[in-house]
Tab-separated table of C-alpha atoms and ligand atoms in Angstrom:
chain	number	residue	atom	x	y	z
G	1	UNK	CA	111.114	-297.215	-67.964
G	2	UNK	CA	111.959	-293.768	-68.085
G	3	UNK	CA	113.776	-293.093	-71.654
G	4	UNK	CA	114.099	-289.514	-71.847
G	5	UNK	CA	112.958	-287.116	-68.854
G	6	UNK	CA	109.395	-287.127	-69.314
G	7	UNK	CA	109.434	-289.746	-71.757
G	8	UNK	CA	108.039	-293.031	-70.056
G	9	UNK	CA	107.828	-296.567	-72.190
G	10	UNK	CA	105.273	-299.295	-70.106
G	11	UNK	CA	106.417	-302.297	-72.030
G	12	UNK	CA	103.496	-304.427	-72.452
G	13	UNK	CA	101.216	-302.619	-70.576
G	14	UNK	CA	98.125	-304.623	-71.856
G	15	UNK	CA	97.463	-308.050	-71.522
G	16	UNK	CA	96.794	-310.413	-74.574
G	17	UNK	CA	92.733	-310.588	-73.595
G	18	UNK	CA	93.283	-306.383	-72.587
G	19	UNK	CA	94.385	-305.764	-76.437
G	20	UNK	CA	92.228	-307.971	-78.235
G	21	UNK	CA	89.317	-306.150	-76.334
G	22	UNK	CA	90.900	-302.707	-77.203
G	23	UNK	CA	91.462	-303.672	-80.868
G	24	UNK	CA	87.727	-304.985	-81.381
G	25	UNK	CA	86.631	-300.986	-80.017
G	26	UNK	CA	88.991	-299.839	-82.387
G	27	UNK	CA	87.580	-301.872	-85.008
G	28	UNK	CA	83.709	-300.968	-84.009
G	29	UNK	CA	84.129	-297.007	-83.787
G	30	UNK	CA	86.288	-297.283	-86.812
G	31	UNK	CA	83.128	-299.012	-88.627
G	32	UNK	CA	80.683	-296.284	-87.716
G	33	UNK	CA	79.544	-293.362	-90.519
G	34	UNK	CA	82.211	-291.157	-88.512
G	35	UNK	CA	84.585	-293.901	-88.656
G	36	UNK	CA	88.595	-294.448	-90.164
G	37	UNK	CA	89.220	-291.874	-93.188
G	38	UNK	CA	92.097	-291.125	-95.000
G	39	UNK	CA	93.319	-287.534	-93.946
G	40	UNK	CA	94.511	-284.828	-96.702
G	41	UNK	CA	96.983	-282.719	-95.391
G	42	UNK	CA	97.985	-278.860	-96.802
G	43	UNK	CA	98.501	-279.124	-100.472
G	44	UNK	CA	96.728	-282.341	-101.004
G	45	UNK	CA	98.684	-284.874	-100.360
G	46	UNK	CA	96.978	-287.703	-98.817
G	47	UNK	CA	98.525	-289.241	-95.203
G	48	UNK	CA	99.728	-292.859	-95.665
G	49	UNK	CA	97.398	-293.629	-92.006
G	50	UNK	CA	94.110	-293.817	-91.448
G	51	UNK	CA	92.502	-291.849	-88.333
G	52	UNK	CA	89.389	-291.744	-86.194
G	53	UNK	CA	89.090	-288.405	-84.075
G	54	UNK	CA	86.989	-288.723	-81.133
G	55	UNK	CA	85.833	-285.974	-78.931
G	56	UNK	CA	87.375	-283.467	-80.773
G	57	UNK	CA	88.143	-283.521	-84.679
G	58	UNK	CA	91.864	-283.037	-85.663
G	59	UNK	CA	91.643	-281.130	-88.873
G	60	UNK	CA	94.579	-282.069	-91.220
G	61	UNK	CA	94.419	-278.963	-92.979
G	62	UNK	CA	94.465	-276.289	-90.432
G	63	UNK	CA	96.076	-278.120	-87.705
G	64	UNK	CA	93.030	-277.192	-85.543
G	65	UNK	CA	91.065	-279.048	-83.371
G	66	UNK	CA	86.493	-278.615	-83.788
G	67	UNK	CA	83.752	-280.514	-83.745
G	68	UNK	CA	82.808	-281.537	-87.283
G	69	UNK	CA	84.791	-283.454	-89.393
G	70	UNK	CA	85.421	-280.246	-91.568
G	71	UNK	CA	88.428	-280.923	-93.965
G	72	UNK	CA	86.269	-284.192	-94.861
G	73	UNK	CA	82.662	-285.295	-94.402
G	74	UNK	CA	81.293	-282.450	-92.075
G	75	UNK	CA	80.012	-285.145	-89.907
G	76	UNK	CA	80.131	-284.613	-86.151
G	77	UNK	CA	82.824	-286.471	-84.209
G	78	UNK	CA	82.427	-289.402	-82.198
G	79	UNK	CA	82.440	-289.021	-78.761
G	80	UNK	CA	85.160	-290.350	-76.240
G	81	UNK	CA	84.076	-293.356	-74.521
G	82	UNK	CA	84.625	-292.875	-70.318
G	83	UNK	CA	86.110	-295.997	-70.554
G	84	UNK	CA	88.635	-295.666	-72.727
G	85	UNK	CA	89.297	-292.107	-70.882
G	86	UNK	CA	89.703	-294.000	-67.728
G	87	UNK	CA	92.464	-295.961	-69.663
G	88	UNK	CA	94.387	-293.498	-70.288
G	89	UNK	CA	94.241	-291.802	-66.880
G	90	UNK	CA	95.685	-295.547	-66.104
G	91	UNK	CA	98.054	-295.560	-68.360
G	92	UNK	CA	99.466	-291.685	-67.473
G	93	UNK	CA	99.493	-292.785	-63.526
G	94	UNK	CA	101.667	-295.836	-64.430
G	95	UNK	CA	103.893	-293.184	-66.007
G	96	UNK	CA	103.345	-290.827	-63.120
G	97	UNK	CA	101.939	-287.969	-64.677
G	98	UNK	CA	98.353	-287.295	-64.738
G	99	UNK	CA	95.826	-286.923	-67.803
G	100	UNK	CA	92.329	-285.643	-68.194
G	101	UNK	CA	91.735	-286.902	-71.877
G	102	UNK	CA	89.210	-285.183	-73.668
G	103	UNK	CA	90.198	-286.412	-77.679
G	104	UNK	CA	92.168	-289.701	-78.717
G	105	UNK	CA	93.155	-289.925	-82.302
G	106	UNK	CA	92.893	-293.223	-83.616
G	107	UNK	CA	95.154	-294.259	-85.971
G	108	UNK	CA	95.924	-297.244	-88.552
G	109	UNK	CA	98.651	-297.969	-90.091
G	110	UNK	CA	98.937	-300.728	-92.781
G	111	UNK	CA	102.130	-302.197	-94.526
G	112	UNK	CA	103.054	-299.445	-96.482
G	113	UNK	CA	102.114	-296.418	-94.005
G	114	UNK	CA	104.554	-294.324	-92.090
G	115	UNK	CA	104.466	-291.293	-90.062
G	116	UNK	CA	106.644	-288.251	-90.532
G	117	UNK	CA	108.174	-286.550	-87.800
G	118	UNK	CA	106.190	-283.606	-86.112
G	119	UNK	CA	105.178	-281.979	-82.717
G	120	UNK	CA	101.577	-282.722	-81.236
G	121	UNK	CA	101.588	-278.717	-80.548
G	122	UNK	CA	97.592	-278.410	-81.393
G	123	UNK	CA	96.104	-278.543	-78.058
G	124	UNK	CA	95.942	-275.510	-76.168
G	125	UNK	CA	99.191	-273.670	-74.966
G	126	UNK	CA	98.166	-273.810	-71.020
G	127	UNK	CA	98.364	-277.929	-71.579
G	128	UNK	CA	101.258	-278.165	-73.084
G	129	UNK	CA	102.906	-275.535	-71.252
G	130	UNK	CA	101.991	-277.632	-68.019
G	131	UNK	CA	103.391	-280.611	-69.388
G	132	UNK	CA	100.490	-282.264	-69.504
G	133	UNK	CA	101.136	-286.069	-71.318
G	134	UNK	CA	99.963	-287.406	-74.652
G	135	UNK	CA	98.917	-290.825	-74.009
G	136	UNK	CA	99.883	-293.371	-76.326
G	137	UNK	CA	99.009	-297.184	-76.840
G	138	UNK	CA	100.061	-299.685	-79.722
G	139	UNK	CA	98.517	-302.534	-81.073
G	140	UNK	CA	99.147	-304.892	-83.879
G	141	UNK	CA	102.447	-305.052	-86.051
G	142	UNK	CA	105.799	-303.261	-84.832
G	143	UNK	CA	106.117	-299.693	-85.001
G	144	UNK	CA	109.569	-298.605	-85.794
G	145	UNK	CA	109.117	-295.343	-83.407
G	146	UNK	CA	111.572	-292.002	-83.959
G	147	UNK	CA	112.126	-289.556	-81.155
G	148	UNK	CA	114.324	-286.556	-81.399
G	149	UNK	CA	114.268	-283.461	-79.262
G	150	UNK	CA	112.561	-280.105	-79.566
G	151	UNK	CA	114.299	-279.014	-82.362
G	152	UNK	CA	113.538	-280.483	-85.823
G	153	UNK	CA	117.637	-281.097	-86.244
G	154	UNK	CA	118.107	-282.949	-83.296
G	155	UNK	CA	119.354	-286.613	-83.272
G	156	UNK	CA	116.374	-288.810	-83.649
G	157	UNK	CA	116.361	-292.291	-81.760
G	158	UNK	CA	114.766	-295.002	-82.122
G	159	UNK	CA	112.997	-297.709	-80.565
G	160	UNK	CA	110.236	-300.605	-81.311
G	161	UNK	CA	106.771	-300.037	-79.986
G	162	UNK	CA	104.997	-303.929	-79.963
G	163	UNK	CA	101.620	-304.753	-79.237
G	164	UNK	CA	100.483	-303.716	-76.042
G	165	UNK	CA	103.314	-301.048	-75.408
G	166	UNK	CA	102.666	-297.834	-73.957
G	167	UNK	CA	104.055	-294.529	-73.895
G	168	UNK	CA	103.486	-291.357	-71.930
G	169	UNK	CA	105.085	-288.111	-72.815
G	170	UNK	CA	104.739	-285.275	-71.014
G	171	UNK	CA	106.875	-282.652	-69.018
G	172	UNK	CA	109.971	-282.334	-70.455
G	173	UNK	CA	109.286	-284.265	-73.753
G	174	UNK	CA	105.886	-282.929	-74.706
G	175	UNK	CA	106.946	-280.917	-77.410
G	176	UNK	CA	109.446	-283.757	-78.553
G	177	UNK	CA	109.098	-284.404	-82.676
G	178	UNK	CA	108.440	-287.673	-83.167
G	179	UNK	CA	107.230	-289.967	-85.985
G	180	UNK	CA	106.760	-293.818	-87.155
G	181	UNK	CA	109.793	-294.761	-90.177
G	182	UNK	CA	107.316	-297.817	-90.862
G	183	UNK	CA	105.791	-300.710	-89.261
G	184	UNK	CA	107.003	-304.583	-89.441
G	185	UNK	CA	104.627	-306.211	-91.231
G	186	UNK	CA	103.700	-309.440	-89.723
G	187	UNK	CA	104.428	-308.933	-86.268
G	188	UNK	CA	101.296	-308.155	-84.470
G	189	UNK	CA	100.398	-311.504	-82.052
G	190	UNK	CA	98.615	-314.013	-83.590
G	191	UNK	CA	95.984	-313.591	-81.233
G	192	UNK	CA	95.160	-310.604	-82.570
G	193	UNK	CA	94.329	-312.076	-86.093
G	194	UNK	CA	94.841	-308.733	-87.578
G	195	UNK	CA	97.687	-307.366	-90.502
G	196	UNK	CA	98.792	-303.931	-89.193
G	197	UNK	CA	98.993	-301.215	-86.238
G	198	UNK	CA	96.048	-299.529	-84.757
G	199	UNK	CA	97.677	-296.651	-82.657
G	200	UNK	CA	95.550	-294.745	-80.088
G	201	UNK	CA	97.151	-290.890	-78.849
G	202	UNK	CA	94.769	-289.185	-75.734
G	203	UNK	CA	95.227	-286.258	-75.304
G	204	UNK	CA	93.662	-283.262	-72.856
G	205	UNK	CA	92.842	-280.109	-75.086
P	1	MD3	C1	106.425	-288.011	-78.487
P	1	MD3	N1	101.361	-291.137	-83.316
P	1	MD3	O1	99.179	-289.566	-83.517
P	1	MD3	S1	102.492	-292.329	-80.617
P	1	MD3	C2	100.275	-288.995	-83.385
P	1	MD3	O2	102.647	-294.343	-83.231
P	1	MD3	C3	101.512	-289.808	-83.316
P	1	MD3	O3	100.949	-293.527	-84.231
P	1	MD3	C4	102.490	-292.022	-83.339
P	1	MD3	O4	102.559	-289.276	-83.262
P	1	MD3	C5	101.997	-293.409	-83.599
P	1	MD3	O5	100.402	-287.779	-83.270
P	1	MD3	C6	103.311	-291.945	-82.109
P	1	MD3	C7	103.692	-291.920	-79.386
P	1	MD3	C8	103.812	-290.460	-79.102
P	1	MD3	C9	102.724	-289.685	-78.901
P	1	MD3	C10	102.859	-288.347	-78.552
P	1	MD3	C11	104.092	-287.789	-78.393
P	1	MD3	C12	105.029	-289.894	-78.987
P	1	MD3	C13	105.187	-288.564	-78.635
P	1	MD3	C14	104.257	-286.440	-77.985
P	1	MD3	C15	105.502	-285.921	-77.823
P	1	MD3	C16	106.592	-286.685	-78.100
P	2	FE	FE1	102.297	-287.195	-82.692
């Protein structure tokens, strides 16, 4: 359903066997050398998330995408699976808009972690200017999600992302700021056999 113009939420959008699948690639690219690391941001101050970059690196520092891991390891970033490109394109034609994903941030969140509110503003101008989506799908514990408007002051919302959810935003709500206030801990299916959210964003650069 359509919750703000260009805002789209698929409610359970993956299947049980869909997310357990999706978790256990999280779980493997997350494992390699280039895998989950704790981002520092400007200042220092370390993010309360893990992350994963692949295709491009999201540097914490500069707010700039490149290809090496450079405000950590130097290693190269992992590449973007087809597949998992292709299920995003899915996911954006379910909302329809239309993606062609060339990074996905990975992220984890575990009991404690939040994320503050912001604007994905790093890919390039023409993108976002076109409206071109952010693809976003959830799995594992409850993500208490905030949405406000284009302006940092504007009334934030809020709304529960569960396993399995996905969200496209694009048009209209691209430049939305938006953030996690927390996850609920013990929520993720049982299924899943897993204590906290993995959170995958693809984007087109
Ligand atoms: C609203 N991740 O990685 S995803 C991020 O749940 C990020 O981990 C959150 O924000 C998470 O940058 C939210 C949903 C989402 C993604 C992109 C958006 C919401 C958005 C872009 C514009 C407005
Ligand atoms: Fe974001």
């Amino acid at each position: 359903m359509e919750i703000y113009r260009g805002t789209i939420h698929l409610n359970r959008f993956l299947a049980i066997e869909e997310q357990q699948a999706l978790m256990q690639r999280c779980i493997d690219i997350g494992s390699q050398p280039a895998g989950f690391y704790t981002p520092a941001v400007r200042g220092g101050a370390y993010m309360s998330i893990k992350m994963v970059c692949l295709g491009r690196h999201w540097n914490a520092k500069t707010y700039k995408y490149g290809p090496t891991r450079s405000d950590y390891d130097n290693l190269p970033v992992q590449v973007l699976p087809e597949d998992l490109k292709d299920l995003a394109r899915r996911v954006a034609a379910n909302g329809g808009m239309k993606i062609e994903p060339d990074i996905c941030l990975m992220n984890f969140y575990g009991s404690e972690a939040r994320l503050g509110l912001h604007q994905d503003k790093d890919e390039r101008p023409e993108t976002i200017e076109a409206g071109i989506p952010v693809v976003s799908i959830s799995l594992g514990d409850t993500a208490k999600f905030m949405i406000g408007g284009t302006k940092r002051k504007d009334p934030v919302g809020r709304i529960l992302l569960p396993s399995g959810d996905a969200i496209v935003m694009g048009g209209a709500s691209r430049l939305r700021f938006h953030g996690v206030a927390g996850i609920l801990a013990g929520t993720a299916p049982v299924e899943l056999g897993i204590q906290g959210r993995f959170n995958l964003t693809f984007r087109q650069y």
